[in-house]
Short mmCIF file of C-alpha atoms and ligand atoms in Angstrom, two decimals:
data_model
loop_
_atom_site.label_atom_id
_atom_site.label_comp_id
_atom_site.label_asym_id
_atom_site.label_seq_id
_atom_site.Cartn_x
_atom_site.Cartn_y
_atom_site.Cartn_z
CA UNK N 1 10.59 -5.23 -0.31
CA UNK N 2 12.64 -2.42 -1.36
CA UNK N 3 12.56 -1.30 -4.79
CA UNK N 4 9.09 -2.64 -5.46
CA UNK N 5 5.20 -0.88 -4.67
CA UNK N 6 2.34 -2.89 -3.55
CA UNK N 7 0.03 -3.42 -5.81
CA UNK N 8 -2.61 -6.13 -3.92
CA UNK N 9 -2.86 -6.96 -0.56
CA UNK N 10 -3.30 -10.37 0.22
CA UNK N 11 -6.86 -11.16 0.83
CA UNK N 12 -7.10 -9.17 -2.41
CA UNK N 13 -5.19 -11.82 -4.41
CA UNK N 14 -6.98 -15.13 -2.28
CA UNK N 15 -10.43 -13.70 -4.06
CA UNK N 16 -9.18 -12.90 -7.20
CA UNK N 17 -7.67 -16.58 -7.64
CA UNK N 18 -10.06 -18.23 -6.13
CA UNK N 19 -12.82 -16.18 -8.69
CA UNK N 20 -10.49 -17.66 -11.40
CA UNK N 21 -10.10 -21.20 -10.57
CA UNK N 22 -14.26 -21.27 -9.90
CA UNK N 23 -14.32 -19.47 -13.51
CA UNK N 24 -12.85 -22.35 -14.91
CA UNK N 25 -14.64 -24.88 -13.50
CA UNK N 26 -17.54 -22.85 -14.48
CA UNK N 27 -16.83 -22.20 -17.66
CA UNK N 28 -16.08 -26.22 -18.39
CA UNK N 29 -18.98 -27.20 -16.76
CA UNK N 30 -21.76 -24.89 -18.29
CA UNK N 31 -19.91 -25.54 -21.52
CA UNK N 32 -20.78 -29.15 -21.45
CA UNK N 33 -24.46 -28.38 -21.00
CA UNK N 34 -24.68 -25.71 -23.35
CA UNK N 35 -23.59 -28.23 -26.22
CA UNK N 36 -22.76 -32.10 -27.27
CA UNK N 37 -19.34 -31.35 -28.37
CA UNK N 38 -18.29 -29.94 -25.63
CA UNK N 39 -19.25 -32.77 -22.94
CA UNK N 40 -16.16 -34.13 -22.20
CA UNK N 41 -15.66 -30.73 -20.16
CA UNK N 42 -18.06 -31.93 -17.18
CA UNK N 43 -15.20 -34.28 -16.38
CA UNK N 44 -13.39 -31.11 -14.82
CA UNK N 45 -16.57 -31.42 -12.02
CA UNK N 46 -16.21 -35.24 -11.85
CA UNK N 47 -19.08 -36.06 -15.02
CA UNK N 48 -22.77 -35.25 -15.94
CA UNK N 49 -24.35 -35.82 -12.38
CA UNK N 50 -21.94 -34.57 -10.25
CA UNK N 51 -21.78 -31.04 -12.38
CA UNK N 52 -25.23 -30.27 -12.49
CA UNK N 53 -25.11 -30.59 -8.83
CA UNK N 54 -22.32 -28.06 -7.96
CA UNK N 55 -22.24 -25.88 -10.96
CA UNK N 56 -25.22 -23.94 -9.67
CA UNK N 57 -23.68 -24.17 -5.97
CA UNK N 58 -20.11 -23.09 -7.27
CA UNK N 59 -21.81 -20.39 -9.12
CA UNK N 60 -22.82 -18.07 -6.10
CA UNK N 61 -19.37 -19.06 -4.43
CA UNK N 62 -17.88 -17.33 -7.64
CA UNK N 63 -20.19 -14.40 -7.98
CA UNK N 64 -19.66 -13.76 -3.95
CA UNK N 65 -15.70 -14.29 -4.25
CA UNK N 66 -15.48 -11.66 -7.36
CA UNK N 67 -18.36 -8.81 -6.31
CA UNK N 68 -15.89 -9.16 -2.40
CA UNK N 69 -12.47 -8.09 -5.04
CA UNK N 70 -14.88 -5.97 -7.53
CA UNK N 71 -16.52 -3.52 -4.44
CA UNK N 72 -12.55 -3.27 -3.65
CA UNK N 73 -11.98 -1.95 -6.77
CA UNK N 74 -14.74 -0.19 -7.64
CA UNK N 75 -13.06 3.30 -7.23
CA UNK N 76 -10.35 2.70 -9.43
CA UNK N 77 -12.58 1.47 -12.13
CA UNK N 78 -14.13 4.66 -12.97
CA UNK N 79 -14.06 6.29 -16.27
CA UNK N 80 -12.24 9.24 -16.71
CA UNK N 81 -11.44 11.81 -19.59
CA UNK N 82 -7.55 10.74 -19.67
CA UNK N 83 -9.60 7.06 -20.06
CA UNK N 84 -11.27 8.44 -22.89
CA UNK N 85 -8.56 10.24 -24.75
CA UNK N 86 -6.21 6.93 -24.27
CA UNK N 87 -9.31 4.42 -25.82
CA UNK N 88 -9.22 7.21 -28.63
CA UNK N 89 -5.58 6.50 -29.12
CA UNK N 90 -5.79 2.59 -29.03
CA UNK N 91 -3.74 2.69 -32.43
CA UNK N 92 -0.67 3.83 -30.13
CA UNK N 93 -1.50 1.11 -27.27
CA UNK N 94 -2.08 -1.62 -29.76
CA UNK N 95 1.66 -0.64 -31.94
CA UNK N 96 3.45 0.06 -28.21
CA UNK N 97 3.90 3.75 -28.85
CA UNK N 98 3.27 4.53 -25.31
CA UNK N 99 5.20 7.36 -25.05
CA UNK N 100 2.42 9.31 -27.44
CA UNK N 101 -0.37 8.20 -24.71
CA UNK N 102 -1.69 9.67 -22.26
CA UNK N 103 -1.01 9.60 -18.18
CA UNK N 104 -3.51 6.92 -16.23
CA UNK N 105 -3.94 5.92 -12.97
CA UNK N 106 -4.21 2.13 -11.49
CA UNK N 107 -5.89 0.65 -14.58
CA UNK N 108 -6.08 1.87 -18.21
CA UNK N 109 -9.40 2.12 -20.25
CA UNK N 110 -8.96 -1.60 -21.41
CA UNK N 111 -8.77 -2.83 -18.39
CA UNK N 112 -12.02 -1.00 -16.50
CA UNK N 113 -13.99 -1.59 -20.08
CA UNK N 114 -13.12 -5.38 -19.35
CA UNK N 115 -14.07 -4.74 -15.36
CA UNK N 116 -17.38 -3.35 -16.50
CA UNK N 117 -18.34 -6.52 -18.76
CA UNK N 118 -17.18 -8.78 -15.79
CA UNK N 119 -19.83 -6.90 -13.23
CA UNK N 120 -22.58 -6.81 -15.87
CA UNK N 121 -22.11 -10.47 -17.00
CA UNK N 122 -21.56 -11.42 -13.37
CA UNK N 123 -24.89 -10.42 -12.33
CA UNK N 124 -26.89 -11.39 -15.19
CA UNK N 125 -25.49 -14.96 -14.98
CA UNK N 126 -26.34 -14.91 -10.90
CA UNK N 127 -30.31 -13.40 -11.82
CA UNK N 128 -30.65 -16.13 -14.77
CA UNK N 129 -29.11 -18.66 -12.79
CA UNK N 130 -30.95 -18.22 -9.38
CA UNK N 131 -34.35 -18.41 -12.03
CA UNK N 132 -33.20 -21.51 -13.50
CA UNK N 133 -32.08 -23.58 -10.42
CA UNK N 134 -34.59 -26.44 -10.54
CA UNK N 135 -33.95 -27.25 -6.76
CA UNK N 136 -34.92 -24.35 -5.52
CA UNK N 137 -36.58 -21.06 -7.47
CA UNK N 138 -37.54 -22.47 -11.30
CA UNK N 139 -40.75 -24.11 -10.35
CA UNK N 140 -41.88 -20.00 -9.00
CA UNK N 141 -41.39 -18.65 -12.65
CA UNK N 142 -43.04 -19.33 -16.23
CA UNK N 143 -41.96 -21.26 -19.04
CA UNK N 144 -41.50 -17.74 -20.83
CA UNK N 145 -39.45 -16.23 -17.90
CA UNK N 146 -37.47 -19.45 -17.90
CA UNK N 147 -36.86 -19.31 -21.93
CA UNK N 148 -35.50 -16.15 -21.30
CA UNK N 149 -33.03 -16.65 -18.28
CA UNK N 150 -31.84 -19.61 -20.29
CA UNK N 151 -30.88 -17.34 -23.31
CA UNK N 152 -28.98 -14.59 -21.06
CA UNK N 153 -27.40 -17.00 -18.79
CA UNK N 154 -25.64 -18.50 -22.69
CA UNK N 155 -25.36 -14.84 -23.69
CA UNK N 156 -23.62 -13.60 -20.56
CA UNK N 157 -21.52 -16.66 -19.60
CA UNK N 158 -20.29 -15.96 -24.18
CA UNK N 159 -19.12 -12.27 -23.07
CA UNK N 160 -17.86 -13.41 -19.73
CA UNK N 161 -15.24 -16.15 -21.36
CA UNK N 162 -14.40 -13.92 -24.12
CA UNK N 163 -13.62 -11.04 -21.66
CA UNK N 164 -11.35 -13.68 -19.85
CA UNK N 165 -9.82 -14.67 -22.73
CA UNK N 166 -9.18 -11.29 -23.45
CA UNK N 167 -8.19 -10.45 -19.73
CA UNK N 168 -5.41 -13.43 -19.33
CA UNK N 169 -4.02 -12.19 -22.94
CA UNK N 170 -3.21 -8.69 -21.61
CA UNK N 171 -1.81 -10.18 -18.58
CA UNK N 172 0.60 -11.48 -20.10
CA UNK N 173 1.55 -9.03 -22.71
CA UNK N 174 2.13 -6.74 -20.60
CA UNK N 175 5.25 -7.99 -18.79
CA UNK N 176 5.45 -8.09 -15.36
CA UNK N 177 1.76 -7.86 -14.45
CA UNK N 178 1.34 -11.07 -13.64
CA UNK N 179 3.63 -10.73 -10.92
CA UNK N 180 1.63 -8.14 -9.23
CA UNK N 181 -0.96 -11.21 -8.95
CA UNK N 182 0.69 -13.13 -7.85
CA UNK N 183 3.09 -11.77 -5.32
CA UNK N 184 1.11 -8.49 -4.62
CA UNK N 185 3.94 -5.96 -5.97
CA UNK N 186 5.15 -4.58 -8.76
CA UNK N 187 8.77 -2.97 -10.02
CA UNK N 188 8.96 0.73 -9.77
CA UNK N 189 9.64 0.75 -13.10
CA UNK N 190 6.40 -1.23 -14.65
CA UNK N 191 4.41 0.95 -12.17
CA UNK N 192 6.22 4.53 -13.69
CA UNK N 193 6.02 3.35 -17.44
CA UNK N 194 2.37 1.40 -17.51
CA UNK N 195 0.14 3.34 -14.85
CA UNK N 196 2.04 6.75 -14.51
CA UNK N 197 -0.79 8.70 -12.48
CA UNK N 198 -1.05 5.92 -10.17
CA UNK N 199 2.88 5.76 -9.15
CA UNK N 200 3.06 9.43 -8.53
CA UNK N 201 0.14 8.87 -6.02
CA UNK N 202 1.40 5.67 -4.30
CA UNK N 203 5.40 6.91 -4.68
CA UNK N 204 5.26 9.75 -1.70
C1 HEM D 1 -7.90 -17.35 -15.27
C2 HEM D 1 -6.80 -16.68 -15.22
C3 HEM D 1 -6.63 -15.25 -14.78
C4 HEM D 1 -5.43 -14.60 -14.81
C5 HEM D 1 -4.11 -15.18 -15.30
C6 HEM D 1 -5.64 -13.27 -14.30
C7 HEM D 1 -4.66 -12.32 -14.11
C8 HEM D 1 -4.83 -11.08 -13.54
C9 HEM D 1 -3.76 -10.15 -13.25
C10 HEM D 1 -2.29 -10.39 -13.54
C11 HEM D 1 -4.31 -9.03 -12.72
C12 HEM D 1 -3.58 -7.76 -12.26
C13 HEM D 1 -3.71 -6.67 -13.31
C14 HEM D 1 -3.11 -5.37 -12.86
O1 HEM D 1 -2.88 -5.18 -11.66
O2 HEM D 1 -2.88 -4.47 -13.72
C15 HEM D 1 -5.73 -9.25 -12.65
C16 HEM D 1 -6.65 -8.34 -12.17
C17 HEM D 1 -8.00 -8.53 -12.16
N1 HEM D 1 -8.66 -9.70 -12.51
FE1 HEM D 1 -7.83 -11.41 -13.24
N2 HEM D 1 -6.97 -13.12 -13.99
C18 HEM D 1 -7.62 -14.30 -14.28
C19 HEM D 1 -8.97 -14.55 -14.11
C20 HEM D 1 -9.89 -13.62 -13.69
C21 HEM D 1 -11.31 -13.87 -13.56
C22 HEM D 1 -11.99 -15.20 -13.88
C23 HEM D 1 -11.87 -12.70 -13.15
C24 HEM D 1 -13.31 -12.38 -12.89
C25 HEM D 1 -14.32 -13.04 -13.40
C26 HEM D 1 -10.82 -11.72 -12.99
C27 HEM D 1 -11.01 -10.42 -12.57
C28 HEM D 1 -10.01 -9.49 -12.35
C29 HEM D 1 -10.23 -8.13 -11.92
C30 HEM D 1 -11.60 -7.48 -11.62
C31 HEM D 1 -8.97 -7.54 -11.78
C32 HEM D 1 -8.65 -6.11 -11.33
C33 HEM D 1 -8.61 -5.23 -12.56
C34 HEM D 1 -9.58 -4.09 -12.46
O3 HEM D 1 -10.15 -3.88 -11.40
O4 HEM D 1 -9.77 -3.37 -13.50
N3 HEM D 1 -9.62 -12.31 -13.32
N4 HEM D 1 -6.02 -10.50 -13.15
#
């Protein structure tokens, strides 16, 4: 495709959605345990019985599709002083004065901050959940151990939706970024204007 770079190769973009539609599922499910109010959600894995069957197995399916992507992208998530010096300026990136911000590379400080808090929450929800699935592991741990993987498995799954919330919002502010999801490339011109450092390396 002339005129466009590749952003994500295709494999790439098979985990990524497939992370995202077990997310969801996820999400609605473990909602609707967490809490009364929100129990019409365990519909999305066919009702009560059915979800507290496959959450738990859906669970590793997720954390295996999205540590596959993250190792992938481990290299460009790395924090770097132009990172730094562009969260400084989050005034400019938050009132689009992009011209006054620095040069990054593949992703800006937003986006590896939000990275970070997926690979931390992803692993504490796997450890707390692997503790508290009664088929297999709970009955090998205490009653205190189990208290406690119950409270981080709520507190990560909390920053793990709001980080998607927050994820999907800059998606889609940004234009054109969905795109590179989607179809795996991006315009020369979103790549020059939005990740600079990272369309002089690709654009030889
Ligand atoms: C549910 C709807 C979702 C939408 C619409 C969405 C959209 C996108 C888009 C458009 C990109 C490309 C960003 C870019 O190239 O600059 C992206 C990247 C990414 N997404 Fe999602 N996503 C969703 C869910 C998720 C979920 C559930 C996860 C993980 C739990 C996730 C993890 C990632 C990661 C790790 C990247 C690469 C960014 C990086 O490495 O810093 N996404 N997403």
């Amino acid at each position: 495709m002339s005129g466009l770079i590749k952003r994500y190769e295709a494999n790439e973009r098979l985990n990524h959605w497939a992370t995202a539609i077990l997310f969801i599922l996820l999400a609605c499910s473990g909602l609707a345990f967490f809490h009364p109010s929100f129990w019409f959600l365990s519909g999305v894995l066919g009702g009560g019985e059915l979800s507290r069957f496959l959450h738990p197995a859906l669970g590793v399916l997720m954390f295996l599709s999205f540590m596959i992507f993250a190792l992938q992208k481990l290299s460009d998530n790395t924090i770097k002083d132009h990172d730094k010096k562009w969260l400084g300026q989050i005034g400019d990136v938050i009132s689009n004065r992009d011209d006054n911000l620095p040069e990054i590379g593949k992703y800006n400080a937003g986006q590896k901050l939000a990275y970070w808090a997926m690979v931390l929450s992803m692993v504490l929800l796997m450890g707390s959940g692997l503790i508290m699935w009664r088929e297999f592991f709970s009955h090998m741990f205490t009653v205190d151990t189990l208290r406690i993987a119950v409270i981080v498995h709520a507190l990560s799954g909390f920053v793990l939706i709001l980080t998607i919330i927050v994820h999907v919002y800059a998606s889609i502010w940004v234009k054109g970024t969905i795109k590179a999801m989607t179809t795996g490339f991006v315009s020369r011109a979103w790549a020059k204007h939005h990740h600079p450092l990272w369309f002089k390396s690709v654009d030889k």
